[in-house]
Coordinates of C-alpha atoms in Angstrom, one line a residue:
Chain T
M98 CA 53.8 -6.8 24.5
N99 CA 55.5 -9.6 26.5
G100 CA 53.4 -12.2 24.7
M101 CA 54.5 -10.8 21.4
R102 CA 58.1 -11.1 22.4
S103 CA 57.9 -14.7 23.5
K104 CA 56.1 -15.5 20.3
N105 CA 58.9 -14.0 18.3
L106 CA 61.4 -15.9 20.4
Q107 CA 59.6 -19.1 19.5
R108 CA 59.7 -18.2 15.8
H109 CA 63.4 -17.5 16.0
G110 CA 63.9 -20.9 17.7
L111 CA 62.0 -22.7 15.0
L112 CA 64.0 -20.8 12.3
I113 CA 67.3 -21.5 13.9
L114 CA 66.5 -25.2 14.2
L115 CA 65.4 -25.3 10.5
S116 CA 68.6 -23.5 9.4
V117 CA 70.8 -25.8 11.4
V118 CA 69.1 -28.9 9.9
M119 CA 69.5 -27.5 6.4
M120 CA 73.1 -26.3 6.9
Y121 CA 74.5 -29.0 9.0
P122 CA 75.6 -31.2 6.0
V123 CA 77.1 -28.2 4.3
L124 CA 79.0 -27.1 7.4
W125 CA 80.2 -30.6 7.9
W126 CA 81.3 -30.7 4.3
I127 CA 83.4 -27.6 4.8
S128 CA 85.1 -28.9 7.9
A129 CA 85.6 -32.4 6.3
A130 CA 87.6 -30.8 3.5
F131 CA 90.2 -29.8 6.2
K132 CA 90.1 -33.1 8.1
S133 CA 92.4 -36.1 7.8
N134 CA 90.9 -39.3 6.4
E135 CA 90.9 -41.0 9.9
E136 CA 88.6 -38.3 11.1
M137 CA 86.2 -38.5 8.2
S138 CA 83.3 -40.3 9.9
S139 CA 83.2 -37.9 12.9
P140 CA 80.1 -35.7 12.9
S141 CA 82.1 -33.0 14.5
L142 CA 82.1 -29.7 12.7
I143 CA 85.5 -28.7 13.9
P144 CA 88.5 -30.7 12.6
A145 CA 90.8 -32.0 15.3
T146 CA 93.8 -30.9 13.1
A147 CA 92.9 -28.6 10.3
S148 CA 95.2 -28.6 7.3
F149 CA 95.1 -27.6 3.7
V150 CA 96.7 -30.8 2.5
N151 CA 93.5 -32.1 1.0
F152 CA 93.3 -29.0 -1.2
I153 CA 96.9 -29.1 -2.3
E154 CA 96.9 -32.9 -3.1
G155 CA 93.4 -32.8 -4.5
W156 CA 94.2 -30.0 -6.9
S157 CA 96.6 -32.2 -8.8
A158 CA 94.9 -35.6 -8.0
V159 CA 94.1 -36.2 -11.7
P160 CA 97.3 -37.5 -13.2
G161 CA 98.8 -35.2 -15.8
Y162 CA 96.5 -32.3 -15.1
S163 CA 95.8 -29.8 -12.3
F164 CA 92.4 -28.4 -11.5
T165 CA 93.5 -25.1 -12.9
H166 CA 93.2 -26.7 -16.3
F167 CA 89.6 -27.9 -15.6
Y168 CA 88.6 -24.6 -14.3
T169 CA 90.0 -22.8 -17.3
N170 CA 88.0 -25.2 -19.5
T171 CA 84.8 -24.7 -17.7
F172 CA 85.2 -20.9 -17.7
I173 CA 85.9 -20.9 -21.4
L174 CA 82.8 -23.0 -22.1
I175 CA 80.6 -20.8 -19.8
A176 CA 82.0 -17.5 -21.1
G177 CA 81.0 -18.6 -24.7
V178 CA 77.6 -19.8 -23.6
L179 CA 76.9 -16.7 -21.5
F180 CA 77.8 -14.2 -24.1
T181 CA 75.8 -15.8 -26.9
T182 CA 72.8 -16.3 -24.7
L183 CA 72.6 -12.7 -23.6
I184 CA 72.7 -11.4 -27.2
S185 CA 70.4 -14.0 -28.8
C186 CA 67.8 -14.2 -26.1
S187 CA 67.4 -10.5 -25.8
M188 CA 67.1 -10.1 -29.5
V189 CA 64.4 -12.8 -29.8
A190 CA 62.6 -11.5 -26.7
F191 CA 62.6 -8.0 -28.3
G192 CA 61.1 -9.4 -31.4
F193 CA 58.3 -11.3 -29.6
S194 CA 57.4 -8.4 -27.3
R195 CA 57.7 -5.3 -29.5
L196 CA 57.3 -6.3 -33.1
D197 CA 54.2 -7.2 -35.0
F198 CA 54.5 -10.1 -37.4
P199 CA 52.4 -13.0 -38.7
L200 CA 52.2 -16.1 -36.5
R201 CA 53.8 -14.3 -33.6
S202 CA 51.6 -15.8 -30.9
F203 CA 51.9 -19.2 -32.6
W204 CA 55.7 -19.1 -32.4
F205 CA 55.6 -17.8 -28.9
A206 CA 53.4 -20.7 -27.8
I207 CA 56.0 -23.0 -29.2
V208 CA 58.7 -21.2 -27.2
L209 CA 56.6 -21.9 -24.1
M210 CA 56.1 -25.5 -25.0
T211 CA 59.8 -26.1 -25.5
V212 CA 60.4 -24.9 -21.9
M213 CA 58.8 -28.1 -20.8
L214 CA 60.1 -30.5 -23.4
P215 CA 62.3 -33.2 -21.9
N216 CA 65.7 -33.0 -23.4
Q217 CA 66.0 -36.8 -23.7
I218 CA 63.8 -36.6 -26.8
T219 CA 66.5 -34.7 -28.8
L220 CA 69.5 -36.3 -27.1
V221 CA 70.3 -39.0 -29.6
P222 CA 69.7 -37.1 -32.9
Q223 CA 71.5 -34.1 -31.5
Y224 CA 74.5 -36.3 -30.6
A225 CA 74.4 -37.9 -34.0
M226 CA 74.3 -34.5 -35.7
F227 CA 77.1 -32.9 -33.6
N228 CA 79.1 -36.1 -34.0
G229 CA 78.7 -35.8 -37.7
F230 CA 79.9 -32.2 -37.6
G231 CA 83.0 -33.4 -35.7
W232 CA 82.0 -31.3 -32.7
V233 CA 82.5 -34.0 -30.1
N234 CA 85.2 -33.0 -27.7
T235 CA 84.7 -29.3 -28.5
Y236 CA 82.5 -26.9 -26.7
L237 CA 80.5 -26.1 -29.9
P238 CA 77.6 -28.5 -28.9
F239 CA 77.0 -26.0 -26.0
I240 CA 77.8 -22.7 -27.6
V241 CA 76.1 -23.0 -30.9
P242 CA 72.6 -23.9 -29.5
H243 CA 72.9 -21.1 -27.0
S244 CA 73.9 -18.6 -29.7
L245 CA 70.5 -19.6 -31.4
A246 CA 68.6 -18.8 -28.2
G247 CA 68.4 -22.5 -27.3
G248 CA 70.5 -24.7 -25.1
I249 CA 69.9 -25.0 -21.4
G250 CA 67.2 -22.6 -20.3
G251 CA 67.1 -20.8 -23.6
S252 CA 63.3 -20.7 -24.0
F253 CA 62.9 -19.9 -20.4
F254 CA 65.2 -16.9 -20.8
I255 CA 63.2 -15.7 -23.8
F256 CA 60.0 -15.9 -21.8
L257 CA 61.5 -14.1 -18.8
L258 CA 62.8 -11.2 -21.0
V259 CA 59.6 -11.0 -22.9
Q260 CA 57.7 -10.6 -19.6
F261 CA 60.0 -7.8 -18.6
I262 CA 60.0 -5.9 -21.9
R263 CA 56.2 -6.0 -21.9
G264 CA 56.4 -3.9 -18.7
I265 CA 58.4 -1.2 -20.3
P266 CA 56.1 1.6 -21.6
S267 CA 56.0 1.5 -25.4
E268 CA 55.8 5.3 -25.6
L269 CA 59.6 5.2 -25.3
D270 CA 60.0 3.3 -28.5
E271 CA 57.2 5.1 -30.3
A272 CA 58.9 8.4 -29.6
A273 CA 62.2 6.9 -30.9
K274 CA 60.4 5.6 -34.0
M275 CA 59.1 9.1 -34.7
D276 CA 62.7 10.4 -34.5
G277 CA 63.5 7.9 -37.2
C278 CA 65.2 5.3 -35.1
S279 CA 65.4 1.8 -36.7
W280 CA 64.1 -1.3 -35.0
F281 CA 67.6 -2.3 -34.3
G282 CA 68.3 1.1 -32.9
I283 CA 65.3 0.8 -30.6
Y284 CA 66.4 -2.6 -29.5
F285 CA 70.0 -1.6 -28.9
R286 CA 69.7 1.9 -27.7
I287 CA 66.5 1.9 -25.8
I288 CA 65.5 -1.5 -24.7
M289 CA 68.9 -3.0 -24.1
P290 CA 70.0 -0.5 -21.5
L291 CA 66.7 -1.0 -19.6
L292 CA 67.1 -4.7 -19.7
K293 CA 70.0 -4.8 -17.3
P294 CA 68.2 -6.3 -14.3
P295 CA 66.6 -9.2 -16.1
L296 CA 69.8 -9.8 -18.1
V297 CA 71.7 -10.2 -14.8
T298 CA 69.1 -12.8 -13.8
V299 CA 69.5 -14.6 -17.1
A300 CA 73.3 -14.5 -16.8
I301 CA 73.1 -15.9 -13.3
Y302 CA 70.9 -18.8 -14.2
C303 CA 72.8 -19.5 -17.4
F304 CA 75.9 -19.7 -15.3
L305 CA 74.5 -21.9 -12.6
W306 CA 72.8 -24.3 -14.9
N307 CA 75.7 -24.7 -17.3
W308 CA 78.1 -25.1 -14.4
D309 CA 76.0 -28.0 -13.1
D310 CA 75.1 -29.5 -16.5
F311 CA 76.6 -32.9 -16.0
L312 CA 74.8 -35.0 -18.6
G313 CA 75.7 -32.6 -21.5
H314 CA 79.3 -32.5 -20.5
L315 CA 79.4 -36.3 -20.0
I316 CA 78.1 -37.0 -23.5
Y317 CA 80.1 -34.5 -25.6
I318 CA 83.4 -34.3 -23.8
N319 CA 85.4 -37.5 -23.6
A320 CA 89.0 -36.3 -23.7
V321 CA 90.5 -35.5 -20.2
D322 CA 92.2 -32.5 -21.8
K323 CA 88.8 -30.9 -22.4
Y324 CA 87.2 -32.0 -19.1
T325 CA 85.1 -29.6 -17.1
V326 CA 85.2 -29.5 -13.3
G327 CA 82.2 -31.8 -12.9
L328 CA 83.7 -34.4 -15.1
A329 CA 87.1 -34.2 -13.4
L330 CA 85.4 -34.7 -10.0
R331 CA 83.6 -37.8 -11.2
M332 CA 86.8 -39.1 -12.6
M333 CA 88.4 -38.7 -9.2
I334 CA 85.7 -40.9 -7.7
D335 CA 85.9 -43.6 -10.4
T336 CA 89.6 -44.0 -10.9
S337 CA 90.7 -44.6 -7.3
S338 CA 89.6 -47.8 -5.7
T339 CA 89.4 -46.3 -2.2
A340 CA 87.9 -42.9 -2.6
P341 CA 90.2 -40.2 -1.2
W342 CA 87.3 -38.5 0.6
G343 CA 89.3 -35.6 2.0
Q344 CA 90.5 -34.6 -1.4
L345 CA 87.1 -35.2 -2.9
F346 CA 85.5 -32.9 -0.4
A347 CA 88.1 -30.2 -0.8
M348 CA 87.8 -30.2 -4.6
S349 CA 84.0 -30.4 -4.7
L350 CA 83.9 -27.5 -2.2
V351 CA 86.1 -25.4 -4.5
S352 CA 83.8 -26.4 -7.4
V353 CA 80.7 -24.9 -5.9
L354 CA 82.6 -21.7 -4.9
P355 CA 81.8 -19.8 -8.1
S356 CA 78.1 -20.5 -7.8
V357 CA 78.1 -19.5 -4.1
L358 CA 79.9 -16.3 -4.9
I359 CA 77.5 -15.4 -7.6
F360 CA 74.6 -16.2 -5.4
F361 CA 75.7 -13.9 -2.7
L362 CA 76.6 -11.1 -5.1
A363 CA 73.2 -11.2 -6.8
Q364 CA 70.8 -12.8 -4.5
R365 CA 68.1 -10.2 -5.1
H366 CA 68.1 -11.0 -8.8
I367 CA 67.7 -14.7 -8.3
V368 CA 64.7 -14.3 -6.1
E369 CA 63.1 -11.7 -8.4
G370 CA 63.8 -13.8 -11.4
V371 CA 62.0 -16.9 -10.0
A372 CA 59.2 -14.8 -8.7
T373 CA 58.4 -13.0 -12.0
S374 CA 58.9 -16.0 -14.2
G375 CA 56.7 -18.1 -11.9
L376 CA 53.9 -15.8 -11.3
K377 CA 53.4 -13.4 -14.1
G378 CA 52.7 -16.1 -16.6
Chain I
M831 CA 57.0 6.6 -8.3
G832 CA 55.7 3.1 -8.5
E833 CA 52.2 4.5 -8.9
R834 CA 53.3 6.6 -11.9
V835 CA 54.9 3.7 -13.6
N836 CA 51.8 1.6 -13.0
S837 CA 49.5 4.2 -14.5
A838 CA 51.8 4.7 -17.4
Y839 CA 51.7 1.0 -18.0
K840 CA 48.0 0.9 -17.8
L841 CA 47.8 3.8 -20.2
T842 CA 49.9 2.0 -22.8
A843 CA 47.8 -1.2 -22.2
D844 CA 44.6 0.7 -22.9
H845 CA 46.3 2.4 -25.9
R846 CA 47.3 -1.0 -27.2
K847 CA 43.8 -2.4 -26.7
V848 CA 42.3 0.5 -28.8
R849 CA 45.0 0.1 -31.4
D850 CA 44.5 -3.6 -31.7
S851 CA 40.7 -3.5 -31.8
G852 CA 41.0 -0.9 -34.6
K853 CA 43.1 -3.3 -36.5
K854 CA 40.8 -6.2 -36.1
I855 CA 38.0 -4.4 -37.8
K856 CA 39.9 -4.2 -41.0
S857 CA 39.8 -7.4 -42.9
G858 CA 43.1 -8.6 -44.2
R859 CA 45.1 -7.4 -41.3
R860 CA 48.5 -5.7 -42.1
W861 CA 51.4 -6.3 -39.9
E862 CA 53.5 -3.5 -38.7
S863 CA 56.9 -5.1 -39.0
P864 CA 56.7 -8.5 -40.5
L865 CA 60.3 -8.5 -41.9
A866 CA 61.9 -7.0 -38.8
G867 CA 59.9 -9.4 -36.6
Y868 CA 61.2 -12.4 -38.3
L869 CA 64.7 -11.0 -38.5
F870 CA 64.7 -10.6 -34.7
I871 CA 63.4 -14.0 -33.9
S872 CA 65.4 -15.7 -36.6
P873 CA 68.1 -17.0 -34.2
W874 CA 65.4 -18.8 -32.1
L875 CA 63.6 -19.9 -35.2
L876 CA 66.7 -21.4 -36.8
G877 CA 67.7 -23.0 -33.5
F878 CA 64.3 -24.4 -33.0
F879 CA 64.2 -26.1 -36.4
L880 CA 67.8 -27.2 -36.3
F881 CA 68.1 -28.4 -32.7
T882 CA 64.6 -29.2 -31.6
F883 CA 62.1 -29.8 -34.4
W884 CA 64.4 -31.7 -36.8
P885 CA 65.9 -33.8 -34.1
M886 CA 62.4 -34.7 -32.9
I887 CA 61.5 -35.9 -36.3
Q888 CA 64.7 -37.8 -36.6
S889 CA 64.2 -39.3 -33.1
A890 CA 60.8 -40.5 -34.2
Y891 CA 62.3 -42.1 -37.2
F892 CA 65.2 -43.6 -35.3
S893 CA 62.7 -45.2 -32.9
F894 CA 61.6 -47.5 -35.8
T895 CA 65.1 -48.4 -36.7
E896 CA 68.2 -50.2 -35.5
Y897 CA 70.9 -47.6 -35.4
S898 CA 74.4 -47.8 -33.9
L899 CA 75.7 -44.4 -35.0
L900 CA 78.4 -46.1 -37.0
E901 CA 76.1 -47.5 -39.7
A902 CA 73.0 -46.0 -41.3
P903 CA 69.8 -46.7 -39.5
Q904 CA 67.9 -49.8 -40.6
W905 CA 64.1 -49.9 -40.6
I906 CA 62.7 -52.5 -38.3
G907 CA 59.2 -51.3 -37.9
L908 CA 57.7 -51.6 -34.4
D909 CA 60.3 -54.0 -33.2
N910 CA 61.8 -51.6 -30.6
F911 CA 58.4 -50.8 -29.1
N912 CA 57.4 -54.4 -29.1
K913 CA 60.6 -55.3 -27.3
I914 CA 60.2 -52.5 -24.8
I915 CA 56.6 -53.5 -23.9
N916 CA 56.8 -57.3 -24.1
E917 CA 60.4 -58.3 -23.2
D918 CA 62.3 -55.6 -21.6
R919 CA 62.4 -56.2 -17.9
L920 CA 64.9 -53.4 -17.3
F921 CA 62.4 -51.0 -18.9
Y922 CA 59.8 -51.9 -16.3
K923 CA 62.3 -51.9 -13.5
S924 CA 63.6 -48.4 -14.4
L925 CA 60.0 -47.1 -15.0
G926 CA 59.0 -48.5 -11.6
V927 CA 62.0 -46.9 -9.8
T928 CA 61.3 -43.6 -11.6
F929 CA 57.6 -43.6 -10.6
W930 CA 58.6 -44.3 -7.0
F931 CA 61.0 -41.5 -7.1
V932 CA 58.6 -39.0 -8.7
F933 CA 55.6 -39.9 -6.6
A934 CA 57.6 -39.8 -3.3
S935 CA 60.0 -36.9 -3.9
V936 CA 57.7 -34.4 -5.6
P937 CA 54.9 -34.3 -2.9
L938 CA 57.4 -34.4 -0.1
K939 CA 59.5 -31.6 -1.6
L940 CA 56.5 -29.4 -2.3
L941 CA 55.0 -29.9 1.1
T942 CA 58.3 -29.0 2.8
A943 CA 58.7 -26.0 0.5
L944 CA 55.2 -24.8 1.3
L945 CA 55.4 -25.2 5.0
V946 CA 58.8 -23.5 5.2
A947 CA 57.6 -20.7 2.9
V948 CA 54.7 -20.1 5.3
V949 CA 57.1 -19.9 8.2
L950 CA 59.4 -17.6 6.3
N951 CA 56.6 -15.3 5.2
R952 CA 56.8 -13.1 8.2
K953 CA 58.3 -9.9 9.2
L954 CA 61.0 -10.9 11.6
R955 CA 64.5 -9.6 12.3
G956 CA 67.1 -11.6 10.5
M957 CA 64.6 -13.3 8.2
H958 CA 66.8 -12.5 5.2
F959 CA 69.6 -14.5 6.9
Y960 CA 67.4 -17.5 7.7
R961 CA 66.1 -17.5 4.1
T962 CA 69.6 -17.6 2.7
L963 CA 70.6 -20.5 4.9
I964 CA 67.6 -22.5 4.1
Y965 CA 67.9 -21.8 0.4
F966 CA 71.6 -22.6 0.3
P967 CA 71.5 -26.4 -0.2
S968 CA 69.4 -25.8 -3.3
L969 CA 72.0 -23.5 -4.8
V970 CA 74.5 -26.3 -5.3
G971 CA 71.6 -28.4 -6.6
T972 CA 72.3 -31.0 -9.1
S973 CA 76.1 -30.7 -9.1
V974 CA 78.5 -33.6 -8.8
A975 CA 79.8 -31.9 -5.7
I976 CA 76.6 -32.6 -3.8
A977 CA 76.5 -36.1 -5.0
I978 CA 80.0 -36.7 -3.5
L979 CA 78.9 -35.3 -0.2
W980 CA 75.8 -37.4 -0.2
S981 CA 77.6 -40.7 -1.0
N982 CA 79.9 -40.2 1.9
M983 CA 77.4 -38.9 4.4
L984 CA 75.1 -41.9 4.0
G985 CA 77.7 -44.5 3.5
T986 CA 78.8 -47.1 6.0
D987 CA 81.4 -44.8 7.6
G988 CA 79.4 -41.6 7.1
F989 CA 78.8 -39.2 9.9
V990 CA 75.0 -40.0 9.8
N991 CA 75.7 -43.5 11.1
K992 CA 77.9 -42.0 13.8
L993 CA 75.1 -39.7 14.9
L994 CA 72.7 -42.6 14.9
S995 CA 75.0 -44.7 17.0
Y996 CA 74.8 -42.0 19.7
V997 CA 71.1 -42.7 20.1
G998 CA 71.6 -46.4 19.9
I999 CA 70.5 -47.1 16.3
E1000 CA 72.8 -49.4 14.4
G1001 CA 73.6 -47.9 11.1
K1002 CA 74.3 -49.5 7.7
S1003 CA 75.3 -48.3 4.3
W1004 CA 72.1 -46.5 3.4
I1005 CA 73.4 -46.0 -0.1
G1006 CA 74.6 -49.6 -0.4
S1007 CA 71.5 -51.4 0.6
P1008 CA 68.8 -51.9 -2.0
D1009 CA 65.9 -51.1 0.3
T1010 CA 67.2 -47.7 1.3
A1011 CA 69.2 -46.4 -1.6
L1012 CA 66.3 -44.9 -3.4
G1013 CA 65.2 -43.3 -0.1
T1014 CA 68.6 -41.5 0.1
L1015 CA 68.0 -40.0 -3.4
I1016 CA 64.5 -38.9 -2.3
L1017 CA 65.9 -37.3 0.8
L1018 CA 68.4 -35.4 -1.3
A1019 CA 65.7 -34.1 -3.6
M1020 CA 63.7 -33.1 -0.5
W1021 CA 66.6 -31.2 1.0
Q1022 CA 66.7 -29.1 -2.1
F1023 CA 63.3 -27.6 -2.0
G1024 CA 64.6 -24.0 -2.3
A1025 CA 63.4 -23.2 -5.8
S1026 CA 59.9 -24.2 -5.1
M1027 CA 60.0 -22.4 -1.8
V1028 CA 61.0 -19.1 -3.4
I1029 CA 58.1 -19.4 -5.8
F1030 CA 55.7 -20.2 -3.0
L1031 CA 57.0 -17.2 -1.0
A1032 CA 56.3 -14.9 -4.0
G1033 CA 52.8 -16.4 -4.1
L1034 CA 52.2 -15.9 -0.4
K1035 CA 53.2 -12.2 -0.7
Q1036 CA 50.3 -11.8 -3.1
I1037 CA 47.7 -12.9 -0.5
S1038 CA 46.2 -10.0 1.3
G1039 CA 46.8 -9.9 5.1
E1040 CA 43.2 -8.6 5.5
L1041 CA 41.9 -12.1 4.7
Y1042 CA 43.8 -13.6 7.7
E1043 CA 42.7 -10.7 9.9
A1044 CA 39.1 -11.2 9.0
A1045 CA 39.4 -15.0 9.6
S1046 CA 41.0 -14.5 13.0
V1047 CA 38.2 -12.1 14.0
D1048 CA 35.8 -14.9 13.1
G1049 CA 37.8 -17.2 15.3
A1050 CA 39.5 -19.4 12.7
S1051 CA 42.5 -21.2 14.0
K1052 CA 45.9 -20.9 12.3
A1053 CA 45.6 -24.4 10.9
R1054 CA 42.1 -23.6 9.6
Q1055 CA 43.4 -20.4 8.0
F1056 CA 46.1 -22.4 6.3
V1057 CA 43.6 -24.9 4.8
S1058 CA 40.9 -22.4 4.0
I1059 CA 42.8 -19.4 2.9
T1060 CA 46.4 -20.2 2.1
I1061 CA 46.0 -23.4 0.2
P1062 CA 43.1 -22.3 -2.1
L1063 CA 44.7 -18.9 -2.9
L1064 CA 48.0 -20.5 -3.5
S1065 CA 46.7 -23.4 -5.6
P1066 CA 47.7 -21.9 -9.0
V1067 CA 51.2 -21.6 -7.7
I1068 CA 51.0 -25.2 -6.3
L1069 CA 49.9 -26.3 -9.7
F1070 CA 52.8 -24.5 -11.4
N1071 CA 55.4 -26.0 -9.0
L1072 CA 53.8 -29.5 -9.2
V1073 CA 54.1 -29.5 -13.0
L1074 CA 57.6 -28.2 -13.1
Q1075 CA 58.9 -30.5 -10.4
T1076 CA 57.2 -33.6 -11.8
I1077 CA 58.6 -33.0 -15.3
S1078 CA 62.1 -32.5 -13.9
A1079 CA 61.9 -35.5 -11.5
F1080 CA 61.1 -37.8 -14.3
Q1081 CA 64.4 -36.8 -15.9
M1082 CA 66.5 -37.3 -12.8
F1083 CA 70.0 -38.3 -13.9
T1084 CA 73.1 -36.9 -12.3
Q1085 CA 72.7 -38.0 -8.7
A1086 CA 71.6 -41.5 -9.6
F1087 CA 74.5 -41.7 -12.0
V1088 CA 77.2 -40.4 -9.6
I1089 CA 75.9 -41.6 -6.1
T1090 CA 74.5 -45.1 -6.8
K1091 CA 75.2 -45.7 -10.5
G1092 CA 71.7 -47.2 -10.6
G1093 CA 72.5 -49.9 -8.0
P1094 CA 72.5 -51.7 -5.7
I1095 CA 70.7 -54.4 -7.7
N1096 CA 69.1 -51.7 -9.9
S1097 CA 67.2 -50.3 -7.0
T1098 CA 67.9 -46.7 -8.2
Y1099 CA 68.0 -47.4 -11.9
M1100 CA 66.3 -44.3 -13.1
Y1101 CA 64.7 -44.1 -16.5
A1102 CA 67.1 -41.4 -17.7
L1103 CA 70.0 -43.6 -16.6
Y1104 CA 68.7 -46.6 -18.6
L1105 CA 68.2 -44.4 -21.7
Y1106 CA 71.8 -43.1 -21.3
E1107 CA 73.1 -46.6 -20.9
K1108 CA 71.3 -47.8 -24.1
A1109 CA 72.3 -44.8 -26.2
F1110 CA 75.9 -44.1 -25.1
G1111 CA 76.9 -47.3 -23.4
R1112 CA 75.7 -49.8 -26.0
L1113 CA 75.2 -47.5 -28.9
E1114 CA 71.6 -48.8 -29.4
M1115 CA 70.5 -45.4 -30.6
G1116 CA 67.3 -46.6 -32.2
Y1117 CA 66.2 -48.4 -29.1
A1118 CA 67.1 -45.4 -26.9
S1119 CA 65.1 -43.1 -29.2
A1120 CA 62.1 -45.4 -28.7
L1121 CA 62.7 -45.2 -25.0
A1122 CA 62.8 -41.4 -25.2
W1123 CA 59.4 -41.3 -27.0
V1124 CA 57.9 -43.6 -24.4
L1125 CA 59.2 -41.3 -21.7
L1126 CA 57.7 -38.3 -23.5
L1127 CA 54.3 -40.0 -23.7
I1128 CA 54.4 -40.8 -20.0
I1129 CA 55.5 -37.3 -19.0
G1130 CA 52.8 -35.9 -21.3
A1131 CA 50.1 -38.2 -19.8
V1132 CA 51.1 -37.4 -16.2
T1133 CA 51.2 -33.7 -16.9
A1134 CA 47.8 -33.9 -18.7
L1135 CA 46.4 -35.7 -15.7
I1136 CA 47.6 -33.0 -13.4
F1137 CA 46.1 -30.3 -15.5
F1138 CA 42.9 -32.2 -15.8
S1139 CA 42.7 -32.7 -12.0
S1140 CA 43.5 -29.0 -11.5
R1141 CA 39.9 -28.2 -12.4
Y1142 CA 38.8 -29.7 -9.2
W1143 CA 41.4 -28.2 -6.9
V1144 CA 42.9 -25.1 -8.4
F1145 CA 41.1 -21.9 -7.4
Y1146 CA 41.4 -18.8 -9.5
A1147 CA 40.3 -15.8 -7.5
T1148 CA 38.6 -13.3 -9.7
D1149 CA 40.5 -10.3 -8.4
G1150 CA 43.4 -12.2 -6.8
G1151 CA 42.6 -11.0 -3.3
K1152 CA 45.6 -8.7 -3.8
S1153 CA 45.9 -5.8 -1.3
K1154 CA 45.8 -2.4 -2.9

């Protein structure tokens, strides 16, 4: 029994060490946001004099705009993307998993192939197309592809939902069909309510990936007025000759807050989502 | 409860099998819902043709043209590809940097992820807490925020140098010197092994504990068990992670763009960065399209190589060794 306990103690030791190594930069980052610029190179995790001045000054560091504006922009973009993704991907996934139509497996194979397709290959023509539509400096280059079950992670989400729907016993929809329910009715009244857990997973990933999608935002959004948080942060680095590190840390810290919040609220779904998508294939 | 769902699922699977086999006998198969089917997948189908298939054709066409976006593309045949292969030193430079990055960061990341997953795959009080802390850096993944943290941390006045000075090592700007800049990006990629780790963890949970018990009864050491049980049974998951990580590492962009901007003296000039520069910096859209196709071919070839090699190292257990 004693041996067991000392072994467990060893394990805890190892895990604590690992956690410290992993979290040290993050903890330092948090404390640096409260530090003064003179203190910035100190590895200490506790600021000598903590103050919110970095947050206050950083919030309006971009001339003419405050970060409130950039957050509003980003949330508008993501709300549009999220809403359209949930509807389009669940519909398409329902089609692939429950309906029987010619070339179904062929199209589904294409879905899987596009998961792995590097987006560089469509970057230039897509830009030319959206530029031609006059969509540069709007959020349409993000929202329209997502509303057609594409965009960042679109095919992955279809795959994830298909996997889940396949696990729902089909007696349910067959019974509904007997009662004269249409396909749309089955999708909307029977499958949709059962899809809540994977849809939460999809929503989380869709949020996280779009929040961090830097290249897309960089290409399609040039006007500061439309900037997302990521672009605003980069502008803060590039415009000042000496980087105001304290403000940068403060603002970047705030910028990851939504992701962190979502992570802690829905951790279970993240892990499950990765696990099912990774292994049931 | 779980048992019941399972058997219900099995029942429907059997039912489906019977139904499908019945259909196959009939020549000229009839589909149950062809119209509804296409209606439901129509958003994806439309999106695929509009935003993937058509752009791919266009991109293939652009790669044989000179195209500045402002004027119509002009056919120049194989000139772009000729130039890439025979004259373009930046192409080779960026390709070299990218290969270094991929071949260093992917194995290091996967190895870390695997080892940590093994450590985390135990029943221990507070495991949930440890797992969260270790996953945390991956959560903020590819964001600009992390790039900012990294560029300060490993700069001349960063706290890393201060820590090193305590043990008597003289620091330098790790990001500012050409021989270490790429290393800092590799380190950053390594730090964010969380996604792979979670997938490994899920795989490890599928391996039956009985196998390990039997092995320890036979006197196999922990290391031996890891090599002879864990690695083979996990090899399909390793393959999955390897392919996923390799493909995404080839496209690395944000961090190189924000932290080092490709420098110093192009030592972190990633392929995706070069492509971006050509397309949106100099508006050489035709040339950039050609670069994109070369990248696709390279990624395709490397992926094919991984799949080909998997025959020799991926082990598919017939019944998965899953505990009942």
